[in-house]
XYZ file of C-alpha atoms in Angstrom:
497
model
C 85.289 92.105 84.889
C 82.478 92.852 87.167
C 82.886 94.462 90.396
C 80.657 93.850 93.533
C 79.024 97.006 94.740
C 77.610 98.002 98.220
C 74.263 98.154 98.075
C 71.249 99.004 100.441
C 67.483 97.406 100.739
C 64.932 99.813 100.136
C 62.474 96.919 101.530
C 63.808 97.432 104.644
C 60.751 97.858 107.120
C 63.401 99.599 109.636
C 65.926 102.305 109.320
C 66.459 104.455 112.036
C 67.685 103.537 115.362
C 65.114 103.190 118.054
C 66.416 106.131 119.947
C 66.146 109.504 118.599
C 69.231 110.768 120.124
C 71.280 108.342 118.212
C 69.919 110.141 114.883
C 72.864 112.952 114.928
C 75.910 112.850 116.228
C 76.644 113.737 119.796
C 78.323 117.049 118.944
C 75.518 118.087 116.301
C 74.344 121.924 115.884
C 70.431 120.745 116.989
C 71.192 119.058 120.162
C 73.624 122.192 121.320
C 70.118 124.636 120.258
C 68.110 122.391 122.292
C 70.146 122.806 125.536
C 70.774 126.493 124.842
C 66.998 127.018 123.987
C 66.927 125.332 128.004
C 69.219 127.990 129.516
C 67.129 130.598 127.912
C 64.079 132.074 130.122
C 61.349 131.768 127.401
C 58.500 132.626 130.054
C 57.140 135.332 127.064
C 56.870 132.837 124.798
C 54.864 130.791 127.108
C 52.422 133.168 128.241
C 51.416 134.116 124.536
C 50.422 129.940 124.717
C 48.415 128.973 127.519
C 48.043 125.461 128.311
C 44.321 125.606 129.548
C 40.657 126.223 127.630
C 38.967 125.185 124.588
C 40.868 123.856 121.513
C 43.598 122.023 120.571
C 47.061 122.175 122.381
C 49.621 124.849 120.574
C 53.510 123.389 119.793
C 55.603 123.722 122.488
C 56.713 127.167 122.293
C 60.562 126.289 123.059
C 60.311 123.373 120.302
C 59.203 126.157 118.169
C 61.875 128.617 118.767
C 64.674 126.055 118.376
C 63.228 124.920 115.347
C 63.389 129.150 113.448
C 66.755 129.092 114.903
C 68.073 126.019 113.890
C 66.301 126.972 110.324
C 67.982 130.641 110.178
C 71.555 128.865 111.403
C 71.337 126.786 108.200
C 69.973 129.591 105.573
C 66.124 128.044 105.843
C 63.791 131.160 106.829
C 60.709 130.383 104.671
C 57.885 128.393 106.729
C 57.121 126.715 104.016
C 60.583 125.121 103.795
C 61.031 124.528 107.302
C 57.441 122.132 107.752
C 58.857 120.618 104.228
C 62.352 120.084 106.532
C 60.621 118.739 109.173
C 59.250 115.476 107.282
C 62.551 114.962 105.309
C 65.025 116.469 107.781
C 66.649 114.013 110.620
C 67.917 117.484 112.639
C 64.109 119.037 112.248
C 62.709 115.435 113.398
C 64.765 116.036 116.798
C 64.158 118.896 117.015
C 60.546 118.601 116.249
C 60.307 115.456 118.082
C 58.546 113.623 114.915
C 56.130 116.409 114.734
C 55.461 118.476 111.965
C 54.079 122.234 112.220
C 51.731 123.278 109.795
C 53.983 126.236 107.652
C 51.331 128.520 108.411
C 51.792 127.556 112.577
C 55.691 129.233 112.246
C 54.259 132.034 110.773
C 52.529 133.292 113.262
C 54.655 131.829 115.593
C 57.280 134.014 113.559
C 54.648 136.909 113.697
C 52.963 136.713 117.372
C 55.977 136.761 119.040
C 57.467 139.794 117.956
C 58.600 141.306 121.555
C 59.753 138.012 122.856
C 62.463 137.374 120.087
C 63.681 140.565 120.834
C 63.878 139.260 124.559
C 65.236 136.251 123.256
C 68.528 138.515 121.745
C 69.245 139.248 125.126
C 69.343 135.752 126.507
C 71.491 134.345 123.981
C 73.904 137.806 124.938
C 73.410 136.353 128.695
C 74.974 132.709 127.521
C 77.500 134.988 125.213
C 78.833 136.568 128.725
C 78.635 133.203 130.666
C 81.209 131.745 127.791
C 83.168 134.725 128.215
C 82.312 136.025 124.506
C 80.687 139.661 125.682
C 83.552 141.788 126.152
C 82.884 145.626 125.774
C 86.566 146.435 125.883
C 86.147 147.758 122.234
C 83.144 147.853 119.828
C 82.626 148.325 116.001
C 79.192 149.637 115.095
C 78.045 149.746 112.019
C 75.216 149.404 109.203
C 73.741 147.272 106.650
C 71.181 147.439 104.096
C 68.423 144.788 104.165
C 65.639 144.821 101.484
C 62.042 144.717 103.133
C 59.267 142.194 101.247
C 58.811 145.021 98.307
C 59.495 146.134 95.356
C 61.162 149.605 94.267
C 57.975 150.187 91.724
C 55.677 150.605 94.247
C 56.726 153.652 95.343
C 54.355 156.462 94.973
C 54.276 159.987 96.073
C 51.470 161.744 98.435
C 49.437 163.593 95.415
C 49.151 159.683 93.741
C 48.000 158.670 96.872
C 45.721 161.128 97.729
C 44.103 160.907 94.135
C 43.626 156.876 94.550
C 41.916 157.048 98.012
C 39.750 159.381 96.366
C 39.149 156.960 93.520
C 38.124 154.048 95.755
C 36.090 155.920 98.325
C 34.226 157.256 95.248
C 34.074 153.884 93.538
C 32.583 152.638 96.970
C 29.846 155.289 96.665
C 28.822 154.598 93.119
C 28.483 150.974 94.452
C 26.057 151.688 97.496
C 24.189 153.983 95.209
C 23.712 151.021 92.632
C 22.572 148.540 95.501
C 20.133 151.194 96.342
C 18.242 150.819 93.054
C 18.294 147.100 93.334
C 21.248 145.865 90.989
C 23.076 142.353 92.413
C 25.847 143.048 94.199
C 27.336 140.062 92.869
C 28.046 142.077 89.603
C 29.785 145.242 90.932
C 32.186 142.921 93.078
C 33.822 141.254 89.837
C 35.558 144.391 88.985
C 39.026 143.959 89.920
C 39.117 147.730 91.781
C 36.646 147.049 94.340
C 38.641 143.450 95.386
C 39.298 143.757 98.800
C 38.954 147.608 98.857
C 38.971 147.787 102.836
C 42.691 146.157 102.927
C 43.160 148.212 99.770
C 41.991 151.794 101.474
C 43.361 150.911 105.029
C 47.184 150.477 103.017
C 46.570 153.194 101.088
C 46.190 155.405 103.972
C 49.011 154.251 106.078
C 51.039 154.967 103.155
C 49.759 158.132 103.104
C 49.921 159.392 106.628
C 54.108 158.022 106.642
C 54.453 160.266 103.181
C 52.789 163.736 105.470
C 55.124 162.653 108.098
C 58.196 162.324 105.672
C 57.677 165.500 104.351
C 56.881 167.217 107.286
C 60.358 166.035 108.528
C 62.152 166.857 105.625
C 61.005 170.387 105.634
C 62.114 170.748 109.154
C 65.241 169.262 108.804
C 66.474 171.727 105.505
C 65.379 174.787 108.169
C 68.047 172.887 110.425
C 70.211 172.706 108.240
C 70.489 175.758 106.704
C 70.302 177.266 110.672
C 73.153 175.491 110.935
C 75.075 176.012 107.483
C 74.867 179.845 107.972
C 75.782 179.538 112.138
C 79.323 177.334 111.221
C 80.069 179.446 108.451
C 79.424 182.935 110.187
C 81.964 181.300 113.110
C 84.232 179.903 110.384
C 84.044 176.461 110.972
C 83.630 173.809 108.362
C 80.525 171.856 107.715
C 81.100 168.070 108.536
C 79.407 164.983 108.373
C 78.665 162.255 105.475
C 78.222 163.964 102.169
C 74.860 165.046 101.427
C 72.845 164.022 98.313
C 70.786 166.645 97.863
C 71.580 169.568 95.986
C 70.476 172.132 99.149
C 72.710 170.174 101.423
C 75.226 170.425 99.257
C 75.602 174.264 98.539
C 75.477 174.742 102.541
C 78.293 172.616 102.859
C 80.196 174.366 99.691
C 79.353 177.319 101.818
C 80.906 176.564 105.130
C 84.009 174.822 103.285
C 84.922 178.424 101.715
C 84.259 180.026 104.860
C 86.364 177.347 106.916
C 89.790 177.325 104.222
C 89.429 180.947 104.132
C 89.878 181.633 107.470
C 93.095 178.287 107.495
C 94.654 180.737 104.485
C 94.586 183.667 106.391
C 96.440 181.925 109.836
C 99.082 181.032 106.921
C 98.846 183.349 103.872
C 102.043 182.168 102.270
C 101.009 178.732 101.836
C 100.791 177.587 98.235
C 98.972 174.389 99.329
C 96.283 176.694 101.522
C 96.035 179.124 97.972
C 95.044 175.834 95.926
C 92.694 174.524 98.326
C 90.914 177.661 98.463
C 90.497 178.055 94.721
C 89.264 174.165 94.779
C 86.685 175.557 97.403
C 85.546 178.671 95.306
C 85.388 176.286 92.369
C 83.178 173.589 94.429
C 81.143 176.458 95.792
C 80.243 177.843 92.244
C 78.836 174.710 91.043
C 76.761 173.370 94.217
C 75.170 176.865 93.261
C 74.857 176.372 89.548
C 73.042 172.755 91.104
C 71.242 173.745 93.138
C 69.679 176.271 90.807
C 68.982 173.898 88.456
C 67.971 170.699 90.915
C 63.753 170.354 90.958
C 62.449 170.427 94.681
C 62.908 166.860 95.908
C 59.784 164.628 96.319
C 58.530 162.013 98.896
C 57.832 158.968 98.132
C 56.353 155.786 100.128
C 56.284 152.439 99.145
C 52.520 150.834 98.894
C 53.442 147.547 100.423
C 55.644 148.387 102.796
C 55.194 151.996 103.844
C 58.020 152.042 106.696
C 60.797 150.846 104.360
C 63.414 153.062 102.393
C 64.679 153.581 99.347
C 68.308 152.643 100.013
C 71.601 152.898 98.109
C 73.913 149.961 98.425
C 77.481 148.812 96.053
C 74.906 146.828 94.130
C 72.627 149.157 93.339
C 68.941 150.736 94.850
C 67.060 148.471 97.554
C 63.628 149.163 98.777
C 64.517 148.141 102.482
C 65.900 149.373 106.061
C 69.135 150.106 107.475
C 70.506 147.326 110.091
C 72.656 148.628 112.355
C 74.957 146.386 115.209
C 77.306 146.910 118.017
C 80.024 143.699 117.410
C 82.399 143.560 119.764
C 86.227 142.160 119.368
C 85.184 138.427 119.718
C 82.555 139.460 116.650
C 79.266 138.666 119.097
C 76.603 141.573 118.288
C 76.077 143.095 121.774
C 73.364 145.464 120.056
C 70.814 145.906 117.520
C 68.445 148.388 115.628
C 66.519 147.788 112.516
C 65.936 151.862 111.182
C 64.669 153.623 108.773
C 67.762 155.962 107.653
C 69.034 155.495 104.246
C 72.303 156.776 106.433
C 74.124 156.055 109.455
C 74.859 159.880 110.979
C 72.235 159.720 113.255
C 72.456 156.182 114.838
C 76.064 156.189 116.765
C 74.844 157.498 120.017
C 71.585 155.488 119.998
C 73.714 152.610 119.073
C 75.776 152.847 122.249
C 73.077 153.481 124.601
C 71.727 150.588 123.334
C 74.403 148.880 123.823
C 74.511 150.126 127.285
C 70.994 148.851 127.900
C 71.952 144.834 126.583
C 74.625 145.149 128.702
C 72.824 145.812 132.153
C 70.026 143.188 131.155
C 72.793 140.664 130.180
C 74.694 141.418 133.473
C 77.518 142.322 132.326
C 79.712 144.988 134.489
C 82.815 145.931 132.292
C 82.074 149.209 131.211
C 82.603 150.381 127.307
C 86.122 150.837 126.310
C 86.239 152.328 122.897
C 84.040 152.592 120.012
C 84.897 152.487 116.469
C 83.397 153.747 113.823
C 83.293 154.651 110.189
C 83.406 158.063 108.316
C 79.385 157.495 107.723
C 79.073 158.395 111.711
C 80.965 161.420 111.557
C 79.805 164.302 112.995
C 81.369 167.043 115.716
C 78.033 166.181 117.607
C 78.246 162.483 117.601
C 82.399 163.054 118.416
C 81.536 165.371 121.391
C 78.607 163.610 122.833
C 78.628 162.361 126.071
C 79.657 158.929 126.299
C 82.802 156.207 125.896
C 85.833 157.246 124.250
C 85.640 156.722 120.446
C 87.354 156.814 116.954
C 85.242 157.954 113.925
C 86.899 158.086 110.289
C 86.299 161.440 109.031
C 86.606 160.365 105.446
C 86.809 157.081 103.431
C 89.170 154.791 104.774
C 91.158 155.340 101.616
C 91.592 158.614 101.890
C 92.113 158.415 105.470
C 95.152 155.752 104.655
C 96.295 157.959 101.505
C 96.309 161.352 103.873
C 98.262 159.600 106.736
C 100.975 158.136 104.343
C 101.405 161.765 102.745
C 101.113 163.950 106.219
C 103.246 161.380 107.777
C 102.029 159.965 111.584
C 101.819 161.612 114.708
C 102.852 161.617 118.159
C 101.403 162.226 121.733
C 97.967 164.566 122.574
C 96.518 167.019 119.949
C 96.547 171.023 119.958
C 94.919 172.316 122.871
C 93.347 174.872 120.391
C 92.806 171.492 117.725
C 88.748 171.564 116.657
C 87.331 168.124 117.049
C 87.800 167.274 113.340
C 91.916 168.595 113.628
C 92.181 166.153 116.611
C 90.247 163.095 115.538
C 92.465 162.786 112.320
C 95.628 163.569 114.988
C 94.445 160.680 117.014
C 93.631 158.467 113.974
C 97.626 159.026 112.651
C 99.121 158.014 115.736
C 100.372 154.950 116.235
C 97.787 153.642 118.912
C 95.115 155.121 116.552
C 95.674 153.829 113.855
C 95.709 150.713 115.093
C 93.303 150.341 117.051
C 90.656 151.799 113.594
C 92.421 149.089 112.067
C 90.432 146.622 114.055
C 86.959 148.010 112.956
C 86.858 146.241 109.425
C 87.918 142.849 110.674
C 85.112 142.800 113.749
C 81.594 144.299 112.332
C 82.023 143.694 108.537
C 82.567 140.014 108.774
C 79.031 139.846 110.777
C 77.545 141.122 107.541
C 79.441 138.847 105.291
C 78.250 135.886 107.242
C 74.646 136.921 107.770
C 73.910 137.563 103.856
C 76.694 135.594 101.882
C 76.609 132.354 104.091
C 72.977 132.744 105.393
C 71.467 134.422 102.771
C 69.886 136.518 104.720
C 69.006 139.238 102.527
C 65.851 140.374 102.980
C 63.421 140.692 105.454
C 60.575 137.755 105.663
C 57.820 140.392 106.840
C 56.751 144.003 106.741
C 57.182 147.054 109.051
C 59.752 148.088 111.078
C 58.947 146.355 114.332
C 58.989 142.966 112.006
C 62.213 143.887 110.540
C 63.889 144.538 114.218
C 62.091 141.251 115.461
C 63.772 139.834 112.911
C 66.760 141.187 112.977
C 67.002 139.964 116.868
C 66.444 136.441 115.113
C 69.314 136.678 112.843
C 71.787 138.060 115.070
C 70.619 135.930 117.931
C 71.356 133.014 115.700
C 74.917 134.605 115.069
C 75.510 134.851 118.314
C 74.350 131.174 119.127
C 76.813 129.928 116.205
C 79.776 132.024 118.124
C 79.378 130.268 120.854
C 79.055 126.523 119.624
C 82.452 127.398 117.598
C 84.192 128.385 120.602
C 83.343 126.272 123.679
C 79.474 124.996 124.451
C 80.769 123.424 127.137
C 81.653 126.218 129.205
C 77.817 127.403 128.845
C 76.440 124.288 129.664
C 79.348 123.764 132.841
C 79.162 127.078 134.292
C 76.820 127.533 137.332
């Protein structure tokens, strides 16, 4: 028996509504953008675009912005998706008002407007504060790898380099010397080596100067480092901080462990548990010797495409990329940003909170940082003794941290007066109040990250260099941000005078 089916007419000549707003739904992501694109001041965006002289008119700078961020709220960052989403897309089309931007118009939209964006981050932390969302009462900062738009195999070392600049530039003179005696140029252009060998020469070079600088820097920071190594270990303290790669590191951190136990077995000599540790740390200093013996001197490397991106190490694997880092605070809104070039994340706690001090006095807001959180990849007696808010730093993997509390059972009240910084950090982090409060840390920044690459897909960076990585890394968070508010209350933004 037949069934009758609801069916529509493709002959139709009409079949939209006539008014645009009736498109979406009232409560629809696009129309909140719009009016929170309207709060924003966008006056950088505008004077990149004047309105006067010669040529056609340029898009409507704030139509363009809420059409990226729209497009990054939804997982869409290539241009050449977002024109294809504004023919087919009914949120685009209100956005867009009908129009459709040329792919290669939000690119350099994308690409012009580098330093607004990153003023735009601090507007949307503005409308953050005005729907009470910016609280600094306690902040989680931490980092994420991003890959940059290149590939691991292009990494090449400076003697490479050096030897293909010298290839080209000598390649260019055999070429002017064959125009001189009258051959067609035509037929020394075909070869693929000469193609674009300006671009070609100009890359090479960058890539080169960034590999003199890296090594340069690396030299200077193993003379630090052993300056250091042999000043903790004469005083008898212990080495801290993340756990270095490279064999050198590693035997001056061997070095200042047997130094530091020896001098904890001699306040306590009849201590079996003292006796073992210091045989571990004899062991452990024996073979960062025998390594670092045997290790070959470590080599730079830059990446041809992009030469400010890193190798980095991630749980998946190697990524040729940079090193996001954030400020989230407890309601999960990123206060602060950095897009850096560290493969690790010692060195970016107290630039992190000044930063973070900076948003906050463009953004208005007056309550002062509480307490900072972070994880045992910021530890460091410098970054626990700087100057700044109080702050809780793992000083190991949270495992271990949770497996040594359990067995050396929790603690009570103030540390030791005498207690080094390490001795009283992991006091602090076994009392009750402590331990707690750390607790916080995983459930505020981490879920940023989950949301940014496993919902948004945001994995990788669109364009290359640094400053394009932290202008878009504004973008992303920004968007994050924007999305934090519309789940909690738009109307409080929009209401509030």
């Amino acid at each position: 028996m037949a069934y009758g089916y609801m069916r529509g007419d493709r002959d139709q000549l009409f079949l939209l509504p006539p008014s645009m707003l009736d498109w979406l739904e009232e409560g629809h992501l696009a129309y909140f953008l719009i009016d929170a694109v309207g709060l924003l001041d966008t006056s950088a965006l505008s004077e990149a675009h004047p309105t006067d002289g010669a040529g056609r008119a340029a898009y409507e700078p704030e139509m363009m912005l809420t059409a990226l961020l729209y497009a990054y709220a939804t997982g869409m960052r290539s241009s050449r998706a977002i024109e294809a989403a504004c023919r087919s897309d009914l949120a685009f089309r209100v956005i867009c008002v009908n129009l459709v931007p040329h792919f290669t118009t939000i690119a350099r939209f994308r690409a012009e407007n580098e330093a607004a964006i990153k003023a735009i981050f601090v507007e949307v932390v503005k409308l953050c504060h005005r729907a009470g969302l910016a609280s600094l009462g306690q902040l989680a900062i931490d980092g994420t790898k991003i890959g940059s738009d290149a590939a691991l195999d292009k990494n090449r070392d400076a003697a490479w380099i050096r030897a293909e600049i010298d290839k080209i530039l000598a390649e260019a003179a055999d070429t002017d010397a064959t125009e001189d005696t009258g051959a067609k140029l035509f037929d020394t252009l075909v070869d693929e080596p000469l193609r674009h060998r300006g671009t070609r020469l100009a890359r090479l070079q960058a890539a080169l100067t960034e590999a003199e600088a890296e090594e340069s820097a690396l030299k200077a920071a193993e003379a630090a480092r052993s300056s250091r190594a042999a000043e903790e270990a004469r005083a008898g303290r212990k080495l801290r901080g993340r756990k270095p790669k490279d064999p050198g590191a590693c035997l001056a951190r061997a070095e200042a462990d047997l130094a530091a136990t020896k001098v904890k077995a001699a306040r306590a000599p009849q201590s079996e548990d003292l006796a073992t540790a210091l045989a571990r740390a004899t062991e452990r200093l024996a073979e960062a010797q025998c390594a670092a013996a045997a290790a070959p001197q470590a080599k730079i490397v830059v990446n041809l495409t992009d030469p400010d991106s890193r190798i980095m190490k991630t749980q998946q694997g190697w990524v040729q990329g940079y090193n996001a880092q954030a400020a989230v605070n407890a309601d999960q809104v990123v206060i602060a940003y950095a897009a850096t070039k560290d493969h690790n994340d010692l060195g970016q706690l107290v630039p992190m909170i000044e930063a973070t001090k900076e948003v906050a006095e463009e953004a208005g807001i007056e309550e002062p940082i509480g307490l900072v959180l972070a994880d045992a990849g910021y530890w460091s007696e410098g970054n626990v003794t700087a100057e700044g808010p109080d702050r809780l730093i793992a000083t190991t993997k949270d495992w271990k941290q949770r497996r040594a509390s359990r067995e050396m059972g929790g603690t009570t009240g103030p540390p030791a007066p005498d207690a080094s910084p390490l001795e009283a950090m992991e006091h602090r982090l076994r009392t009750p109040e402590g331990a707690q409060a750390y607790a916080t840390r995983s459930h505020t920044v981490e879920p940023v990250f989950g949301d940014t690459k496993e919902n948004r897909g945001f994995r990788r960076f669109m364009r290359r260099g640094l400053d394009a990585a932290d202008s878009e890394a504004a973008l992303i968070f920004a968007v994050h941000n924007l999305l934090k508010v519309f789940h909690h209350n738009p109307s409080v933004v929009f209401s509030a005078e």
